[in-house]
mmCIF file of N, CA, C and O in Angstrom:
data_model
loop_
_atom_site.group_PDB
_atom_site.id
_atom_site.type_symbol
_atom_site.label_atom_id
_atom_site.label_comp_id
_atom_site.label_asym_id
_atom_site.label_seq_id
_atom_site.Cartn_x
_atom_site.Cartn_y
_atom_site.Cartn_z
ATOM 1 N N MET Z 2 10.523 -8.667 -0.959
ATOM 2 C CA MET Z 2 9.933 -7.440 -0.506
ATOM 3 C C MET Z 2 10.771 -6.888 0.636
ATOM 4 O O MET Z 2 11.369 -7.642 1.380
ATOM 5 N N GLU Z 3 10.763 -5.586 0.784
ATOM 6 C CA GLU Z 3 11.677 -4.964 1.719
ATOM 7 C C GLU Z 3 11.162 -4.856 3.143
ATOM 8 O O GLU Z 3 11.930 -4.845 4.072
ATOM 9 N N ASN Z 4 9.877 -4.749 3.338
ATOM 10 C CA ASN Z 4 9.353 -4.485 4.667
ATOM 11 C C ASN Z 4 8.527 -5.672 5.151
ATOM 12 O O ASN Z 4 7.436 -5.907 4.662
ATOM 13 N N LYS Z 5 9.032 -6.422 6.106
ATOM 14 C CA LYS Z 5 8.371 -7.629 6.588
ATOM 15 C C LYS Z 5 7.567 -7.380 7.857
ATOM 16 O O LYS Z 5 7.708 -8.090 8.840
ATOM 17 N N LEU Z 6 6.720 -6.362 7.858
ATOM 18 C CA LEU Z 6 5.786 -6.150 8.952
ATOM 19 C C LEU Z 6 4.625 -7.117 8.776
ATOM 20 O O LEU Z 6 4.493 -7.780 7.752
ATOM 21 N N THR Z 7 3.761 -7.191 9.744
ATOM 22 C CA THR Z 7 2.586 -8.030 9.645
ATOM 23 C C THR Z 7 1.756 -7.612 8.439
ATOM 24 O O THR Z 7 1.623 -6.428 8.143
ATOM 25 N N ALA Z 8 1.186 -8.584 7.755
ATOM 26 C CA ALA Z 8 0.374 -8.298 6.577
ATOM 27 C C ALA Z 8 -0.847 -7.462 6.958
ATOM 28 O O ALA Z 8 -1.468 -7.679 7.995
ATOM 29 N N ILE Z 9 -1.190 -6.524 6.103
ATOM 30 C CA ILE Z 9 -2.412 -5.742 6.266
ATOM 31 C C ILE Z 9 -3.574 -6.667 5.937
ATOM 32 O O ILE Z 9 -3.633 -7.234 4.838
ATOM 33 N N ASP Z 10 -4.499 -6.829 6.893
ATOM 34 C CA ASP Z 10 -5.587 -7.778 6.672
ATOM 35 C C ASP Z 10 -6.985 -7.214 6.911
ATOM 36 O O ASP Z 10 -7.961 -7.964 6.912
ATOM 37 N N THR Z 11 -7.096 -5.889 7.066
ATOM 38 C CA THR Z 11 -8.414 -5.261 7.148
ATOM 39 C C THR Z 11 -8.403 -3.988 6.301
ATOM 40 O O THR Z 11 -7.345 -3.368 6.105
ATOM 41 N N LEU Z 12 -9.572 -3.607 5.812
ATOM 42 C CA LEU Z 12 -9.661 -2.370 5.038
ATOM 43 C C LEU Z 12 -9.346 -1.158 5.897
ATOM 44 O O LEU Z 12 -8.759 -0.191 5.414
ATOM 45 N N ALA Z 13 -9.689 -1.202 7.174
ATOM 46 C CA ALA Z 13 -9.374 -0.099 8.081
ATOM 47 C C ALA Z 13 -7.856 0.062 8.220
ATOM 48 O O ALA Z 13 -7.345 1.179 8.250
ATOM 49 N N GLU Z 14 -7.145 -1.046 8.290
ATOM 50 C CA GLU Z 14 -5.686 -0.995 8.387
ATOM 51 C C GLU Z 14 -5.071 -0.470 7.088
ATOM 52 O O GLU Z 14 -4.119 0.314 7.110
ATOM 53 N N LEU Z 15 -5.640 -0.870 5.945
ATOM 54 C CA LEU Z 15 -5.173 -0.350 4.664
ATOM 55 C C LEU Z 15 -5.419 1.153 4.585
ATOM 56 O O LEU Z 15 -4.540 1.910 4.177
ATOM 57 N N GLU Z 16 -6.596 1.590 5.009
ATOM 58 C CA GLU Z 16 -6.909 3.018 5.011
ATOM 59 C C GLU Z 16 -5.924 3.790 5.885
ATOM 60 O O GLU Z 16 -5.414 4.843 5.484
ATOM 61 N N SER Z 17 -5.620 3.268 7.055
ATOM 62 C CA SER Z 17 -4.667 3.917 7.954
ATOM 63 C C SER Z 17 -3.289 4.021 7.310
ATOM 64 O O SER Z 17 -2.637 5.067 7.373
ATOM 65 N N PHE Z 18 -2.839 2.954 6.676
ATOM 66 C CA PHE Z 18 -1.547 2.958 5.996
ATOM 67 C C PHE Z 18 -1.527 4.008 4.883
ATOM 68 O O PHE Z 18 -0.588 4.794 4.773
ATOM 69 N N LEU Z 19 -2.575 4.050 4.075
ATOM 70 C CA LEU Z 19 -2.637 5.010 2.976
ATOM 71 C C LEU Z 19 -2.672 6.447 3.483
ATOM 72 O O LEU Z 19 -2.040 7.333 2.899
ATOM 73 N N LEU Z 20 -3.400 6.681 4.566
ATOM 74 C CA LEU Z 20 -3.423 8.025 5.154
ATOM 75 C C LEU Z 20 -2.045 8.430 5.660
ATOM 76 O O LEU Z 20 -1.631 9.584 5.502
ATOM 77 N N GLN Z 21 -1.328 7.497 6.265
ATOM 78 C CA GLN Z 21 0.034 7.785 6.720
ATOM 79 C C GLN Z 21 0.922 8.168 5.541
ATOM 80 O O GLN Z 21 1.714 9.105 5.628
ATOM 81 N N VAL Z 22 0.793 7.454 4.429
ATOM 82 C CA VAL Z 22 1.578 7.776 3.235
ATOM 83 C C VAL Z 22 1.182 9.153 2.710
ATOM 84 O O VAL Z 22 2.034 9.997 2.448
ATOM 85 N N GLU Z 23 -0.133 9.398 2.569
ATOM 86 C CA GLU Z 23 -0.630 10.670 2.030
ATOM 87 C C GLU Z 23 -0.222 11.861 2.891
ATOM 88 O O GLU Z 23 0.059 12.944 2.380
ATOM 89 N N ASN Z 24 -0.194 11.663 4.198
ATOM 90 C CA ASN Z 24 0.091 12.762 5.127
ATOM 91 C C ASN Z 24 1.565 12.865 5.519
ATOM 92 O O ASN Z 24 1.924 13.672 6.370
ATOM 93 N N GLY Z 25 2.413 12.039 4.935
ATOM 94 C CA GLY Z 25 3.845 12.097 5.225
ATOM 95 C C GLY Z 25 4.227 11.507 6.564
ATOM 96 O O GLY Z 25 5.328 11.745 7.059
ATOM 97 N N GLY Z 26 3.362 10.715 7.157
ATOM 98 C CA GLY Z 26 3.597 10.172 8.489
ATOM 99 C C GLY Z 26 4.626 9.060 8.572
ATOM 100 O O GLY Z 26 5.004 8.651 9.658
ATOM 101 N N LEU Z 27 5.091 8.555 7.450
ATOM 102 C CA LEU Z 27 6.068 7.464 7.468
ATOM 103 C C LEU Z 27 7.486 7.952 7.212
ATOM 104 O O LEU Z 27 8.415 7.149 7.136
ATOM 105 N N GLY Z 28 7.655 9.262 7.051
ATOM 106 C CA GLY Z 28 8.979 9.823 6.829
ATOM 107 C C GLY Z 28 9.537 9.573 5.445
ATOM 108 O O GLY Z 28 10.739 9.714 5.228
ATOM 109 N N LEU Z 29 8.690 9.206 4.501
ATOM 110 C CA LEU Z 29 9.143 8.966 3.136
ATOM 111 C C LEU Z 29 9.202 10.290 2.380
ATOM 112 O O LEU Z 29 8.349 11.151 2.558
ATOM 113 N N THR Z 30 10.197 10.441 1.535
ATOM 114 C CA THR Z 30 10.301 11.652 0.724
ATOM 115 C C THR Z 30 10.220 11.294 -0.753
ATOM 116 O O THR Z 30 10.669 10.224 -1.164
ATOM 117 N N GLY Z 31 9.632 12.185 -1.517
ATOM 118 C CA GLY Z 31 9.528 11.977 -2.960
ATOM 119 C C GLY Z 31 8.473 10.975 -3.369
ATOM 120 O O GLY Z 31 8.551 10.387 -4.452
ATOM 121 N N VAL Z 32 7.447 10.768 -2.541
ATOM 122 C CA VAL Z 32 6.383 9.821 -2.871
ATOM 123 C C VAL Z 32 5.618 10.329 -4.086
ATOM 124 O O VAL Z 32 5.173 11.471 -4.133
ATOM 125 N N SER Z 33 5.469 9.449 -5.075
ATOM 126 C CA SER Z 33 4.769 9.809 -6.296
ATOM 127 C C SER Z 33 3.513 8.976 -6.511
ATOM 128 O O SER Z 33 2.593 9.419 -7.173
ATOM 129 N N GLY Z 34 3.473 7.778 -5.962
ATOM 130 C CA GLY Z 34 2.317 6.927 -6.184
ATOM 131 C C GLY Z 34 2.296 5.715 -5.284
ATOM 132 O O GLY Z 34 3.287 5.369 -4.645
ATOM 133 N N VAL Z 35 1.128 5.083 -5.270
ATOM 134 C CA VAL Z 35 0.909 3.866 -4.498
ATOM 135 C C VAL Z 35 0.186 2.885 -5.410
ATOM 136 O O VAL Z 35 -0.682 3.282 -6.190
ATOM 137 N N GLY Z 36 0.539 1.619 -5.307
ATOM 138 C CA GLY Z 36 -0.128 0.611 -6.119
ATOM 139 C C GLY Z 36 -0.109 -0.744 -5.445
ATOM 140 O O GLY Z 36 0.594 -0.950 -4.454
ATOM 141 N N MET Z 37 -0.902 -1.653 -5.985
ATOM 142 C CA MET Z 37 -0.918 -3.031 -5.502
ATOM 143 C C MET Z 37 -0.245 -3.901 -6.547
ATOM 144 O O MET Z 37 -0.341 -3.628 -7.744
ATOM 145 N N ALA Z 38 0.419 -4.944 -6.080
ATOM 146 C CA ALA Z 38 1.127 -5.822 -7.005
ATOM 147 C C ALA Z 38 1.243 -7.225 -6.420
ATOM 148 O O ALA Z 38 0.878 -7.461 -5.272
ATOM 149 N N THR Z 39 1.766 -8.117 -7.241
ATOM 150 C CA THR Z 39 2.006 -9.493 -6.850
ATOM 151 C C THR Z 39 3.492 -9.783 -6.948
ATOM 152 O O THR Z 39 4.132 -9.440 -7.940
ATOM 153 N N ASN Z 40 4.040 -10.395 -5.907
ATOM 154 C CA ASN Z 40 5.443 -10.796 -5.891
ATOM 155 C C ASN Z 40 5.607 -11.985 -6.841
ATOM 156 O O ASN Z 40 4.978 -13.028 -6.655
ATOM 157 N N ASN Z 41 6.439 -11.834 -7.859
ATOM 158 C CA ASN Z 41 6.640 -12.910 -8.837
ATOM 159 C C ASN Z 41 7.273 -14.155 -8.226
ATOM 160 O O ASN Z 41 7.051 -15.259 -8.701
ATOM 161 N N ALA Z 42 8.062 -13.990 -7.192
ATOM 162 C CA ALA Z 42 8.777 -15.124 -6.599
ATOM 163 C C ALA Z 42 7.844 -16.083 -5.863
ATOM 164 O O ALA Z 42 7.985 -17.294 -5.959
ATOM 165 N N ASP Z 43 6.874 -15.521 -5.099
ATOM 166 C CA ASP Z 43 6.043 -16.403 -4.283
ATOM 167 C C ASP Z 43 4.538 -16.157 -4.403
ATOM 168 O O ASP Z 43 3.750 -16.826 -3.743
ATOM 169 N N GLY Z 44 4.129 -15.223 -5.232
ATOM 170 C CA GLY Z 44 2.701 -14.968 -5.450
ATOM 171 C C GLY Z 44 2.034 -14.145 -4.378
ATOM 172 O O GLY Z 44 0.822 -13.916 -4.442
ATOM 173 N N SER Z 45 2.795 -13.697 -3.378
ATOM 174 C CA SER Z 45 2.186 -12.891 -2.317
ATOM 175 C C SER Z 45 1.790 -11.526 -2.862
ATOM 176 O O SER Z 45 2.349 -11.027 -3.840
ATOM 177 N N ARG Z 46 0.784 -10.927 -2.233
ATOM 178 C CA ARG Z 46 0.279 -9.622 -2.654
ATOM 179 C C ARG Z 46 0.860 -8.551 -1.750
ATOM 180 O O ARG Z 46 1.124 -8.786 -0.572
ATOM 181 N N PHE Z 47 1.036 -7.332 -2.300
ATOM 182 C CA PHE Z 47 1.540 -6.241 -1.482
ATOM 183 C C PHE Z 47 1.079 -4.903 -2.020
ATOM 184 O O PHE Z 47 0.674 -4.789 -3.181
ATOM 185 N N VAL Z 48 1.105 -3.918 -1.161
ATOM 186 C CA VAL Z 48 0.861 -2.538 -1.541
ATOM 187 C C VAL Z 48 2.224 -1.853 -1.514
ATOM 188 O O VAL Z 48 3.016 -2.065 -0.596
ATOM 189 N N ALA Z 49 2.518 -1.094 -2.571
ATOM 190 C CA ALA Z 49 3.838 -0.503 -2.731
ATOM 191 C C ALA Z 49 3.745 1.009 -2.865
ATOM 192 O O ALA Z 49 2.807 1.527 -3.462
ATOM 193 N N VAL Z 50 4.744 1.695 -2.312
ATOM 194 C CA VAL Z 50 4.856 3.150 -2.414
ATOM 195 C C VAL Z 50 6.059 3.433 -3.312
ATOM 196 O O VAL Z 50 7.150 2.909 -3.078
ATOM 197 N N PHE Z 51 5.836 4.267 -4.350
ATOM 198 C CA PHE Z 51 6.862 4.549 -5.345
ATOM 199 C C PHE Z 51 7.255 6.018 -5.351
ATOM 200 O O PHE Z 51 6.451 6.882 -5.014
ATOM 201 N N ASP Z 52 8.485 6.278 -5.811
ATOM 202 C CA ASP Z 52 8.919 7.664 -6.015
ATOM 203 C C ASP Z 52 8.654 8.060 -7.466
ATOM 204 O O ASP Z 52 8.084 7.277 -8.246
ATOM 205 N N ASP Z 53 9.065 9.257 -7.847
ATOM 206 C CA ASP Z 53 8.782 9.758 -9.192
ATOM 207 C C ASP Z 53 9.542 9.023 -10.293
ATOM 208 O O ASP Z 53 9.245 9.167 -11.472
ATOM 209 N N LYS Z 54 10.525 8.196 -9.927
ATOM 210 C CA LYS Z 54 11.256 7.373 -10.900
ATOM 211 C C LYS Z 54 10.758 5.928 -10.879
ATOM 212 O O LYS Z 54 11.408 5.037 -11.406
ATOM 213 N N GLN Z 55 9.612 5.717 -10.225
ATOM 214 C CA GLN Z 55 8.998 4.403 -10.072
ATOM 215 C C GLN Z 55 9.886 3.421 -9.312
ATOM 216 O O GLN Z 55 9.791 2.205 -9.494
ATOM 217 N N GLN Z 56 10.735 3.954 -8.424
ATOM 218 C CA GLN Z 56 11.546 3.127 -7.537
ATOM 219 C C GLN Z 56 10.741 2.835 -6.280
ATOM 220 O O GLN Z 56 10.041 3.708 -5.766
ATOM 221 N N LEU Z 57 10.849 1.634 -5.784
ATOM 222 C CA LEU Z 57 10.123 1.224 -4.589
ATOM 223 C C LEU Z 57 10.694 1.902 -3.351
ATOM 224 O O LEU Z 57 11.889 1.811 -3.080
ATOM 225 N N LEU Z 58 9.826 2.612 -2.623
ATOM 226 C CA LEU Z 58 10.235 3.239 -1.367
ATOM 227 C C LEU Z 58 9.858 2.382 -0.164
ATOM 228 O O LEU Z 58 10.584 2.324 0.824
ATOM 229 N N LEU Z 59 8.694 1.735 -0.236
ATOM 230 C CA LEU Z 59 8.181 0.947 0.884
ATOM 231 C C LEU Z 59 7.162 -0.037 0.358
ATOM 232 O O LEU Z 59 6.406 0.275 -0.568
ATOM 233 N N ALA Z 60 7.130 -1.221 0.933
ATOM 234 C CA ALA Z 60 6.136 -2.230 0.563
ATOM 235 C C ALA Z 60 5.583 -2.873 1.821
ATOM 236 O O ALA Z 60 6.319 -3.091 2.780
ATOM 237 N N ARG Z 61 4.281 -3.134 1.809
ATOM 238 C CA ARG Z 61 3.629 -3.855 2.909
ATOM 239 C C ARG Z 61 2.827 -4.995 2.315
ATOM 240 O O ARG Z 61 2.051 -4.805 1.370
ATOM 241 N N GLU Z 62 3.005 -6.167 2.858
ATOM 242 C CA GLU Z 62 2.243 -7.321 2.407
ATOM 243 C C GLU Z 62 0.773 -7.129 2.764
ATOM 244 O O GLU Z 62 0.444 -6.542 3.796
ATOM 245 N N ILE Z 63 -0.113 -7.614 1.891
ATOM 246 C CA ILE Z 63 -1.554 -7.560 2.125
ATOM 247 C C ILE Z 63 -2.138 -8.943 1.870
ATOM 248 O O ILE Z 63 -1.551 -9.752 1.151
ATOM 249 N N THR Z 64 -3.280 -9.200 2.463
ATOM 250 C CA THR Z 64 -3.948 -10.478 2.237
ATOM 251 C C THR Z 64 -4.651 -10.449 0.882
ATOM 252 O O THR Z 64 -4.871 -9.386 0.287
ATOM 253 N N GLU Z 65 -5.022 -11.610 0.395
ATOM 254 C CA GLU Z 65 -5.751 -11.705 -0.875
ATOM 255 C C GLU Z 65 -7.073 -10.943 -0.803
ATOM 256 O O GLU Z 65 -7.460 -10.278 -1.761
ATOM 257 N N GLU Z 66 -7.752 -11.023 0.336
ATOM 258 C CA GLU Z 66 -9.022 -10.306 0.507
ATOM 259 C C GLU Z 66 -8.828 -8.797 0.349
ATOM 260 O O GLU Z 66 -9.613 -8.121 -0.316
ATOM 261 N N ILE Z 67 -7.772 -8.262 0.930
ATOM 262 C CA ILE Z 67 -7.494 -6.831 0.821
ATOM 263 C C ILE Z 67 -7.087 -6.484 -0.608
ATOM 264 O O ILE Z 67 -7.463 -5.443 -1.136
ATOM 265 N N PHE Z 68 -6.345 -7.372 -1.267
ATOM 266 C CA PHE Z 68 -5.981 -7.140 -2.659
ATOM 267 C C PHE Z 68 -7.245 -7.014 -3.513
ATOM 268 O O PHE Z 68 -7.338 -6.127 -4.370
ATOM 269 N N GLN Z 69 -8.213 -7.877 -3.278
ATOM 270 C CA GLN Z 69 -9.444 -7.870 -4.073
ATOM 271 C C GLN Z 69 -10.365 -6.696 -3.716
ATOM 272 O O GLN Z 69 -10.987 -6.110 -4.599
ATOM 273 N N ASN Z 70 -10.469 -6.357 -2.440
ATOM 274 C CA ASN Z 70 -11.461 -5.379 -1.987
ATOM 275 C C ASN Z 70 -10.919 -3.975 -1.741
ATOM 276 O O ASN Z 70 -11.699 -3.048 -1.535
ATOM 277 N N GLY Z 71 -9.604 -3.803 -1.784
ATOM 278 C CA GLY Z 71 -9.032 -2.497 -1.484
ATOM 279 C C GLY Z 71 -8.496 -1.756 -2.691
ATOM 280 O O GLY Z 71 -7.887 -0.688 -2.551
ATOM 281 N N GLN Z 72 -8.731 -2.287 -3.884
ATOM 282 C CA GLN Z 72 -8.160 -1.680 -5.082
ATOM 283 C C GLN Z 72 -8.646 -0.257 -5.324
ATOM 284 O O GLN Z 72 -7.852 0.619 -5.672
ATOM 285 N N ASP Z 73 -9.934 0.002 -5.134
ATOM 286 C CA ASP Z 73 -10.448 1.363 -5.340
ATOM 287 C C ASP Z 73 -9.841 2.334 -4.340
ATOM 288 O O ASP Z 73 -9.544 3.476 -4.681
ATOM 289 N N MET Z 74 -9.656 1.880 -3.108
ATOM 290 C CA MET Z 74 -9.072 2.729 -2.076
ATOM 291 C C MET Z 74 -7.641 3.126 -2.451
ATOM 292 O O MET Z 74 -7.244 4.287 -2.307
ATOM 293 N N VAL Z 75 -6.877 2.177 -2.976
ATOM 294 C CA VAL Z 75 -5.502 2.464 -3.382
ATOM 295 C C VAL Z 75 -5.502 3.334 -4.637
ATOM 296 O O VAL Z 75 -4.749 4.306 -4.730
ATOM 297 N N ARG Z 76 -6.369 3.020 -5.575
ATOM 298 C CA ARG Z 76 -6.424 3.755 -6.844
ATOM 299 C C ARG Z 76 -6.833 5.215 -6.632
ATOM 300 O O ARG Z 76 -6.258 6.123 -7.224
ATOM 301 N N ASN Z 77 -7.833 5.456 -5.772
ATOM 302 C CA ASN Z 77 -8.403 6.782 -5.619
ATOM 303 C C ASN Z 77 -7.886 7.536 -4.404
ATOM 304 O O ASN Z 77 -8.171 8.731 -4.253
ATOM 305 N N GLY Z 78 -7.167 6.865 -3.508
ATOM 306 C CA GLY Z 78 -6.715 7.499 -2.266
ATOM 307 C C GLY Z 78 -7.863 7.585 -1.278
ATOM 308 O O GLY Z 78 -9.019 7.350 -1.622
ATOM 309 N N VAL Z 79 -7.540 7.907 -0.064
ATOM 310 C CA VAL Z 79 -8.573 7.990 0.974
ATOM 311 C C VAL Z 79 -8.787 9.409 1.458
ATOM 312 O O VAL Z 79 -9.836 9.716 1.998
ATOM 313 N N GLY Z 80 -7.812 10.284 1.272
ATOM 314 C CA GLY Z 80 -7.970 11.677 1.676
ATOM 315 C C GLY Z 80 -8.251 11.832 3.150
ATOM 316 O O GLY Z 80 -8.290 10.866 3.901
ATOM 317 N N ARG Z 81 -8.430 13.049 3.552
ATOM 318 C CA ARG Z 81 -8.714 13.321 4.971
ATOM 319 C C ARG Z 81 -10.191 13.189 5.244
ATOM 320 O O ARG Z 81 -11.024 13.574 4.446
ATOM 321 N N LYS Z 82 -10.503 12.644 6.389
ATOM 322 C CA LYS Z 82 -11.886 12.520 6.827
ATOM 323 C C LYS Z 82 -12.341 13.834 7.444
ATOM 324 O O LYS Z 82 -11.607 14.480 8.156
ATOM 325 N N HIS Z 83 -13.565 14.227 7.172
ATOM 326 C CA HIS Z 83 -14.109 15.462 7.752
ATOM 327 C C HIS Z 83 -15.098 15.130 8.831
ATOM 328 O O HIS Z 83 -15.757 14.198 8.876
#
């Protein structure tokens, strides 16, 4: 995985990360999607940001709990809070 920051271990932290991606706060260009996956080499879980060619732009490790409980948030997005 490319980005070895601390693993996301709360739903609030996952929401913050997704909002940053949605709002362009991470400086990424050409973002097309976000998904969760498992690293084949070591079984670790991560959330990944992809471009329109399905190339990985950014990845953040997540805990197993976040992988299990944050799937709807990643699938549906979090949008702006009112």
